[in-house]
Amino acid sequence: MLAKGIPEQEIFAEWLQRLCLSEYLALFLSQGYDLPTLARATPEDLTTLGITKPDDRKCLVQDIQCWQNVADNWPTDITKEAPTRDWLTAIGLKQYIQQFERQGCLTVGELEQLETEDLEDMGVQKLGHAKRIWLALRKLRESRSFKPKPIQKVSSVQPLPSHNILPSTTLWPCSSNTAAITSTATLRRPQRNPSMTSNPTSGTELPKLREIDQRERESTGHVQFRNSSFGVDPLPDRGPPRLNLYRHIF
């Protein structure tokens, strides 16, 4: 109905007539209530307004709670340094400009520090006007407390420091002498003493040392091989020497 340009006084009259409560029309209008403020009224507000009958108050509250799309035009994008007169004009209460300025409340930031009791001391006598000022201030405070902070722009992206997870392994190349020795050792076969063996194709007997060892084995029950030329036990034949090819890496 507001969008169609119908005055609020007529909207109030039609609403109360539908509820059979037209006797409260003068009360709402004299206390400065408008539709956005009345849409946010509580049962305590109606009691303070003078509606003392419980049934009438319950009927009004239940119908008000069913209202939809009753938006307000109270500003939230106004700065704390803005003049008080601009904010009072925006909420439709410019008649209080001189009273607020006379009390030293010149900016919106000073308005936000007020309490509900301060409004009466500043000359706001109508309950509907005091309720509107308080609701508009609360909306302004809440909008600033939930306002997201601006995102800081990053001038330049710094590269992340590199961290070596595994220690670096240094591979030392083999020298030419080592490579020569390695290749030689790989191809070289162990040489046997020709005096220790006989030619299997000639059919000659083993040296006398083998016969002596054979007799010792029969007499003692175990085999003992001794090298008469060095005086120590000969090492077992392990085949060609094995080279540790990874000794230069680890």
JSON list of C-alpha atoms in Angstrom, two decimals, residues 66-214:
[
{"chain": "A", "resi": 66, "resn": "CYS", "atom": "CA", "xyz": [2.45, -11.67, 9.88]},
{"chain": "A", "resi": 67, "resn": "TRP", "atom": "CA", "xyz": [3.54, -8.51, 8.11]},
{"chain": "A", "resi": 68, "resn": "GLN", "atom": "CA", "xyz": [5.92, -9.04, 5.22]},
{"chain": "A", "resi": 69, "resn": "ASN", "atom": "CA", "xyz": [7.97, -6.76, 3.00]},
{"chain": "A", "resi": 70, "resn": "VAL", "atom": "CA", "xyz": [7.83, -3.85, 5.46]},
{"chain": "A", "resi": 71, "resn": "ALA", "atom": "CA", "xyz": [11.30, -2.50, 4.80]},
{"chain": "A", "resi": 72, "resn": "ASP", "atom": "CA", "xyz": [12.89, 0.59, 6.27]},
{"chain": "A", "resi": 73, "resn": "ASN", "atom": "CA", "xyz": [14.99, 3.23, 4.57]},
{"chain": "A", "resi": 74, "resn": "TRP", "atom": "CA", "xyz": [17.34, 3.88, 7.47]},
{"chain": "A", "resi": 75, "resn": "PRO", "atom": "CA", "xyz": [20.86, 4.48, 6.11]},
{"chain": "A", "resi": 76, "resn": "THR", "atom": "CA", "xyz": [23.84, 2.25, 6.86]},
{"chain": "A", "resi": 77, "resn": "ASP", "atom": "CA", "xyz": [26.49, 3.72, 4.52]},
{"chain": "A", "resi": 78, "resn": "ILE", "atom": "CA", "xyz": [26.94, 6.95, 6.43]},
{"chain": "A", "resi": 79, "resn": "THR", "atom": "CA", "xyz": [30.28, 7.72, 8.07]},
{"chain": "A", "resi": 80, "resn": "LYS", "atom": "CA", "xyz": [30.88, 8.65, 11.69]},
{"chain": "A", "resi": 81, "resn": "GLU", "atom": "CA", "xyz": [32.07, 12.10, 10.61]},
{"chain": "A", "resi": 82, "resn": "ALA", "atom": "CA", "xyz": [28.77, 12.86, 8.83]},
{"chain": "A", "resi": 83, "resn": "PRO", "atom": "CA", "xyz": [26.61, 15.62, 10.37]},
{"chain": "A", "resi": 84, "resn": "THR", "atom": "CA", "xyz": [23.79, 14.62, 12.66]},
{"chain": "A", "resi": 85, "resn": "ARG", "atom": "CA", "xyz": [21.34, 16.68, 10.64]},
{"chain": "A", "resi": 86, "resn": "ASP", "atom": "CA", "xyz": [21.92, 14.50, 7.56]},
{"chain": "A", "resi": 87, "resn": "TRP", "atom": "CA", "xyz": [21.16, 11.31, 9.46]},
{"chain": "A", "resi": 88, "resn": "LEU", "atom": "CA", "xyz": [18.02, 12.72, 11.15]},
{"chain": "A", "resi": 89, "resn": "THR", "atom": "CA", "xyz": [16.74, 13.89, 7.79]},
{"chain": "A", "resi": 90, "resn": "ALA", "atom": "CA", "xyz": [17.33, 10.44, 6.29]},
{"chain": "A", "resi": 91, "resn": "ILE", "atom": "CA", "xyz": [15.19, 8.73, 8.93]},
{"chain": "A", "resi": 92, "resn": "GLY", "atom": "CA", "xyz": [12.40, 11.35, 8.67]},
{"chain": "A", "resi": 93, "resn": "LEU", "atom": "CA", "xyz": [12.99, 13.16, 11.97]},
{"chain": "A", "resi": 94, "resn": "LYS", "atom": "CA", "xyz": [14.56, 16.44, 10.91]},
{"chain": "A", "resi": 95, "resn": "GLN", "atom": "CA", "xyz": [12.46, 18.28, 13.51]},
{"chain": "A", "resi": 96, "resn": "TYR", "atom": "CA", "xyz": [15.03, 17.19, 16.13]},
{"chain": "A", "resi": 97, "resn": "ILE", "atom": "CA", "xyz": [18.06, 18.74, 14.43]},
{"chain": "A", "resi": 98, "resn": "GLN", "atom": "CA", "xyz": [18.22, 21.83, 16.61]},
{"chain": "A", "resi": 99, "resn": "GLN", "atom": "CA", "xyz": [17.64, 19.88, 19.81]},
{"chain": "A", "resi": 100, "resn": "PHE", "atom": "CA", "xyz": [20.50, 17.46, 19.08]},
{"chain": "A", "resi": 101, "resn": "GLU", "atom": "CA", "xyz": [22.87, 20.23, 18.03]},
{"chain": "A", "resi": 102, "resn": "ARG", "atom": "CA", "xyz": [22.00, 22.22, 21.12]},
{"chain": "A", "resi": 103, "resn": "GLN", "atom": "CA", "xyz": [23.05, 19.23, 23.23]},
{"chain": "A", "resi": 104, "resn": "GLY", "atom": "CA", "xyz": [26.41, 19.06, 21.42]},
{"chain": "A", "resi": 105, "resn": "CYS", "atom": "CA", "xyz": [25.59, 15.96, 19.35]},
{"chain": "A", "resi": 106, "resn": "LEU", "atom": "CA", "xyz": [26.91, 17.17, 15.99]},
{"chain": "A", "resi": 107, "resn": "THR", "atom": "CA", "xyz": [28.18, 14.03, 14.27]},
{"chain": "A", "resi": 108, "resn": "VAL", "atom": "CA", "xyz": [26.88, 10.51, 13.67]},
{"chain": "A", "resi": 109, "resn": "GLY", "atom": "CA", "xyz": [29.78, 9.13, 15.72]},
{"chain": "A", "resi": 110, "resn": "GLU", "atom": "CA", "xyz": [28.48, 11.03, 18.75]},
{"chain": "A", "resi": 111, "resn": "LEU", "atom": "CA", "xyz": [24.99, 9.72, 18.04]},
{"chain": "A", "resi": 112, "resn": "GLU", "atom": "CA", "xyz": [26.20, 6.12, 18.23]},
{"chain": "A", "resi": 113, "resn": "GLN", "atom": "CA", "xyz": [27.39, 6.68, 21.80]},
{"chain": "A", "resi": 114, "resn": "LEU", "atom": "CA", "xyz": [23.90, 7.53, 23.04]},
{"chain": "A", "resi": 115, "resn": "GLU", "atom": "CA", "xyz": [21.80, 5.22, 25.20]},
{"chain": "A", "resi": 116, "resn": "THR", "atom": "CA", "xyz": [18.04, 4.81, 25.20]},
{"chain": "A", "resi": 117, "resn": "GLU", "atom": "CA", "xyz": [17.64, 6.97, 28.31]},
{"chain": "A", "resi": 118, "resn": "ASP", "atom": "CA", "xyz": [19.61, 9.81, 26.70]},
{"chain": "A", "resi": 119, "resn": "LEU", "atom": "CA", "xyz": [16.95, 10.36, 24.05]},
{"chain": "A", "resi": 120, "resn": "GLU", "atom": "CA", "xyz": [14.41, 11.57, 26.59]},
{"chain": "A", "resi": 121, "resn": "ASP", "atom": "CA", "xyz": [16.96, 13.96, 28.07]},
{"chain": "A", "resi": 122, "resn": "MET", "atom": "CA", "xyz": [17.56, 15.39, 24.58]},
{"chain": "A", "resi": 123, "resn": "GLY", "atom": "CA", "xyz": [13.85, 16.22, 24.15]},
{"chain": "A", "resi": 124, "resn": "VAL", "atom": "CA", "xyz": [12.54, 13.16, 22.29]},
{"chain": "A", "resi": 125, "resn": "GLN", "atom": "CA", "xyz": [9.18, 12.67, 24.02]},
{"chain": "A", "resi": 126, "resn": "LYS", "atom": "CA", "xyz": [7.21, 10.61, 21.53]},
{"chain": "A", "resi": 127, "resn": "LEU", "atom": "CA", "xyz": [7.61, 6.87, 21.99]},
{"chain": "A", "resi": 128, "resn": "GLY", "atom": "CA", "xyz": [7.40, 6.14, 18.26]},
{"chain": "A", "resi": 129, "resn": "HIS", "atom": "CA", "xyz": [10.19, 8.65, 17.49]},
{"chain": "A", "resi": 130, "resn": "ALA", "atom": "CA", "xyz": [12.43, 7.33, 20.26]},
{"chain": "A", "resi": 131, "resn": "LYS", "atom": "CA", "xyz": [11.86, 3.78, 19.01]},
{"chain": "A", "resi": 132, "resn": "ARG", "atom": "CA", "xyz": [12.72, 4.80, 15.43]},
{"chain": "A", "resi": 133, "resn": "ILE", "atom": "CA", "xyz": [15.94, 6.57, 16.46]},
{"chain": "A", "resi": 134, "resn": "TRP", "atom": "CA", "xyz": [17.03, 3.61, 18.55]},
{"chain": "A", "resi": 135, "resn": "LEU", "atom": "CA", "xyz": [16.28, 1.05, 15.84]},
{"chain": "A", "resi": 136, "resn": "ALA", "atom": "CA", "xyz": [18.09, 3.13, 13.19]},
{"chain": "A", "resi": 137, "resn": "LEU", "atom": "CA", "xyz": [21.15, 3.49, 15.44]},
{"chain": "A", "resi": 138, "resn": "ARG", "atom": "CA", "xyz": [21.21, -0.24, 16.16]},
{"chain": "A", "resi": 139, "resn": "LYS", "atom": "CA", "xyz": [21.03, -1.01, 12.44]},
{"chain": "A", "resi": 140, "resn": "LEU", "atom": "CA", "xyz": [23.92, 1.38, 11.81]},
{"chain": "A", "resi": 141, "resn": "ARG", "atom": "CA", "xyz": [26.09, -0.22, 14.51]},
{"chain": "A", "resi": 142, "resn": "GLU", "atom": "CA", "xyz": [25.37, -3.75, 13.32]},
{"chain": "A", "resi": 143, "resn": "SER", "atom": "CA", "xyz": [26.18, -2.90, 9.71]},
{"chain": "A", "resi": 144, "resn": "ARG", "atom": "CA", "xyz": [29.59, -1.59, 10.75]},
{"chain": "A", "resi": 145, "resn": "SER", "atom": "CA", "xyz": [30.39, -4.53, 13.01]},
{"chain": "A", "resi": 146, "resn": "PHE", "atom": "CA", "xyz": [29.65, -7.03, 10.21]},
{"chain": "A", "resi": 147, "resn": "LYS", "atom": "CA", "xyz": [31.26, -5.01, 7.44]},
{"chain": "A", "resi": 148, "resn": "PRO", "atom": "CA", "xyz": [34.07, -7.09, 5.86]},
{"chain": "A", "resi": 149, "resn": "LYS", "atom": "CA", "xyz": [37.54, -5.63, 5.93]},
{"chain": "A", "resi": 150, "resn": "PRO", "atom": "CA", "xyz": [39.06, -4.62, 2.61]},
{"chain": "A", "resi": 151, "resn": "ILE", "atom": "CA", "xyz": [41.38, -7.17, 1.08]},
{"chain": "A", "resi": 152, "resn": "GLN", "atom": "CA", "xyz": [44.97, -5.98, 0.97]},
{"chain": "A", "resi": 153, "resn": "LYS", "atom": "CA", "xyz": [46.58, -6.17, -2.40]},
{"chain": "A", "resi": 154, "resn": "VAL", "atom": "CA", "xyz": [49.85, -8.01, -2.65]},
{"chain": "A", "resi": 155, "resn": "SER", "atom": "CA", "xyz": [52.41, -5.94, -4.54]},
{"chain": "A", "resi": 156, "resn": "SER", "atom": "CA", "xyz": [54.61, -8.82, -5.50]},
{"chain": "A", "resi": 157, "resn": "VAL", "atom": "CA", "xyz": [54.67, -12.52, -4.95]},
{"chain": "A", "resi": 158, "resn": "GLN", "atom": "CA", "xyz": [57.74, -13.67, -3.08]},
{"chain": "A", "resi": 159, "resn": "PRO", "atom": "CA", "xyz": [59.06, -17.10, -4.05]},
{"chain": "A", "resi": 160, "resn": "LEU", "atom": "CA", "xyz": [58.95, -19.70, -1.35]},
{"chain": "A", "resi": 161, "resn": "PRO", "atom": "CA", "xyz": [62.32, -20.74, 0.07]},
{"chain": "A", "resi": 162, "resn": "SER", "atom": "CA", "xyz": [63.56, -24.04, -1.26]},
{"chain": "A", "resi": 163, "resn": "HIS", "atom": "CA", "xyz": [64.21, -26.78, 1.24]},
{"chain": "A", "resi": 164, "resn": "ASN", "atom": "CA", "xyz": [66.26, -29.82, 0.34]},
{"chain": "A", "resi": 165, "resn": "ILE", "atom": "CA", "xyz": [64.40, -32.82, 1.66]},
{"chain": "A", "resi": 166, "resn": "LEU", "atom": "CA", "xyz": [67.18, -35.29, 0.83]},
{"chain": "A", "resi": 167, "resn": "PRO", "atom": "CA", "xyz": [70.86, -34.51, 1.20]},
{"chain": "A", "resi": 168, "resn": "SER", "atom": "CA", "xyz": [72.72, -34.23, -2.05]},
{"chain": "A", "resi": 169, "resn": "THR", "atom": "CA", "xyz": [75.01, -37.12, -2.92]},
{"chain": "A", "resi": 170, "resn": "THR", "atom": "CA", "xyz": [78.34, -36.41, -4.53]},
{"chain": "A", "resi": 171, "resn": "LEU", "atom": "CA", "xyz": [79.53, -38.96, -7.02]},
{"chain": "A", "resi": 172, "resn": "TRP", "atom": "CA", "xyz": [83.29, -39.06, -7.23]},
{"chain": "A", "resi": 173, "resn": "PRO", "atom": "CA", "xyz": [84.55, -40.37, -10.59]},
{"chain": "A", "resi": 174, "resn": "CYS", "atom": "CA", "xyz": [87.09, -43.11, -10.63]},
{"chain": "A", "resi": 175, "resn": "SER", "atom": "CA", "xyz": [90.58, -42.10, -11.60]},
{"chain": "A", "resi": 176, "resn": "SER", "atom": "CA", "xyz": [92.25, -43.55, -14.63]},
{"chain": "A", "resi": 177, "resn": "ASN", "atom": "CA", "xyz": [94.59, -45.60, -12.47]},
{"chain": "A", "resi": 178, "resn": "THR", "atom": "CA", "xyz": [91.68, -47.08, -10.56]},
{"chain": "A", "resi": 179, "resn": "ALA", "atom": "CA", "xyz": [89.87, -47.93, -13.77]},
{"chain": "A", "resi": 180, "resn": "ALA", "atom": "CA", "xyz": [92.98, -49.63, -15.11]},
{"chain": "A", "resi": 181, "resn": "ILE", "atom": "CA", "xyz": [93.42, -51.65, -11.95]},
{"chain": "A", "resi": 182, "resn": "THR", "atom": "CA", "xyz": [89.77, -52.57, -11.94]},
{"chain": "A", "resi": 183, "resn": "SER", "atom": "CA", "xyz": [89.76, -53.77, -15.50]},
{"chain": "A", "resi": 184, "resn": "THR", "atom": "CA", "xyz": [92.98, -55.67, -14.97]},
{"chain": "A", "resi": 185, "resn": "ALA", "atom": "CA", "xyz": [91.74, -57.29, -11.80]},
{"chain": "A", "resi": 186, "resn": "THR", "atom": "CA", "xyz": [88.56, -58.31, -13.49]},
{"chain": "A", "resi": 187, "resn": "LEU", "atom": "CA", "xyz": [90.30, -60.12, -16.30]},
{"chain": "A", "resi": 188, "resn": "ARG", "atom": "CA", "xyz": [93.10, -61.61, -14.23]},
{"chain": "A", "resi": 189, "resn": "ARG", "atom": "CA", "xyz": [92.71, -65.20, -13.15]},
{"chain": "A", "resi": 190, "resn": "PRO", "atom": "CA", "xyz": [94.40, -66.55, -10.02]},
{"chain": "A", "resi": 191, "resn": "GLN", "atom": "CA", "xyz": [97.64, -68.36, -10.73]},
{"chain": "A", "resi": 192, "resn": "ARG", "atom": "CA", "xyz": [98.29, -71.70, -9.13]},
{"chain": "A", "resi": 193, "resn": "ASN", "atom": "CA", "xyz": [101.66, -73.01, -8.17]},
{"chain": "A", "resi": 194, "resn": "PRO", "atom": "CA", "xyz": [102.55, -75.60, -10.81]},
{"chain": "A", "resi": 195, "resn": "SER", "atom": "CA", "xyz": [104.41, -77.52, -8.18]},
{"chain": "A", "resi": 196, "resn": "MET", "atom": "CA", "xyz": [101.15, -78.11, -6.25]},
{"chain": "A", "resi": 197, "resn": "THR", "atom": "CA", "xyz": [99.37, -79.92, -9.08]},
{"chain": "A", "resi": 198, "resn": "SER", "atom": "CA", "xyz": [100.30, -82.24, -11.83]},
{"chain": "A", "resi": 199, "resn": "ASN", "atom": "CA", "xyz": [99.19, -82.39, -15.39]},
{"chain": "A", "resi": 200, "resn": "PRO", "atom": "CA", "xyz": [96.00, -84.50, -15.41]},
{"chain": "A", "resi": 201, "resn": "THR", "atom": "CA", "xyz": [96.72, -85.68, -18.91]},
{"chain": "A", "resi": 202, "resn": "SER", "atom": "CA", "xyz": [100.28, -86.86, -18.16]},
{"chain": "A", "resi": 203, "resn": "GLY", "atom": "CA", "xyz": [99.22, -89.30, -15.45]},
{"chain": "A", "resi": 204, "resn": "THR", "atom": "CA", "xyz": [102.12, -88.24, -13.12]},
{"chain": "A", "resi": 205, "resn": "GLU", "atom": "CA", "xyz": [101.70, -88.49, -9.40]},
{"chain": "A", "resi": 206, "resn": "LEU", "atom": "CA", "xyz": [101.20, -85.57, -7.02]},
{"chain": "A", "resi": 207, "resn": "PRO", "atom": "CA", "xyz": [104.22, -84.15, -5.25]},
{"chain": "A", "resi": 208, "resn": "LYS", "atom": "CA", "xyz": [105.54, -85.79, -2.17]},
{"chain": "A", "resi": 209, "resn": "LEU", "atom": "CA", "xyz": [103.89, -83.19, -0.05]},
{"chain": "A", "resi": 210, "resn": "ARG", "atom": "CA", "xyz": [100.50, -84.53, -1.03]},
{"chain": "A", "resi": 211, "resn": "GLU", "atom": "CA", "xyz": [101.59, -88.05, -0.03]},
{"chain": "A", "resi": 212, "resn": "ILE", "atom": "CA", "xyz": [102.79, -86.80, 3.33]},
{"chain": "A", "resi": 213, "resn": "ASP", "atom": "CA", "xyz": [99.49, -85.06, 3.95]},
{"chain": "A", "resi": 214, "resn": "GLN", "atom": "CA", "xyz": [97.63, -88.18, 2.96]}
]
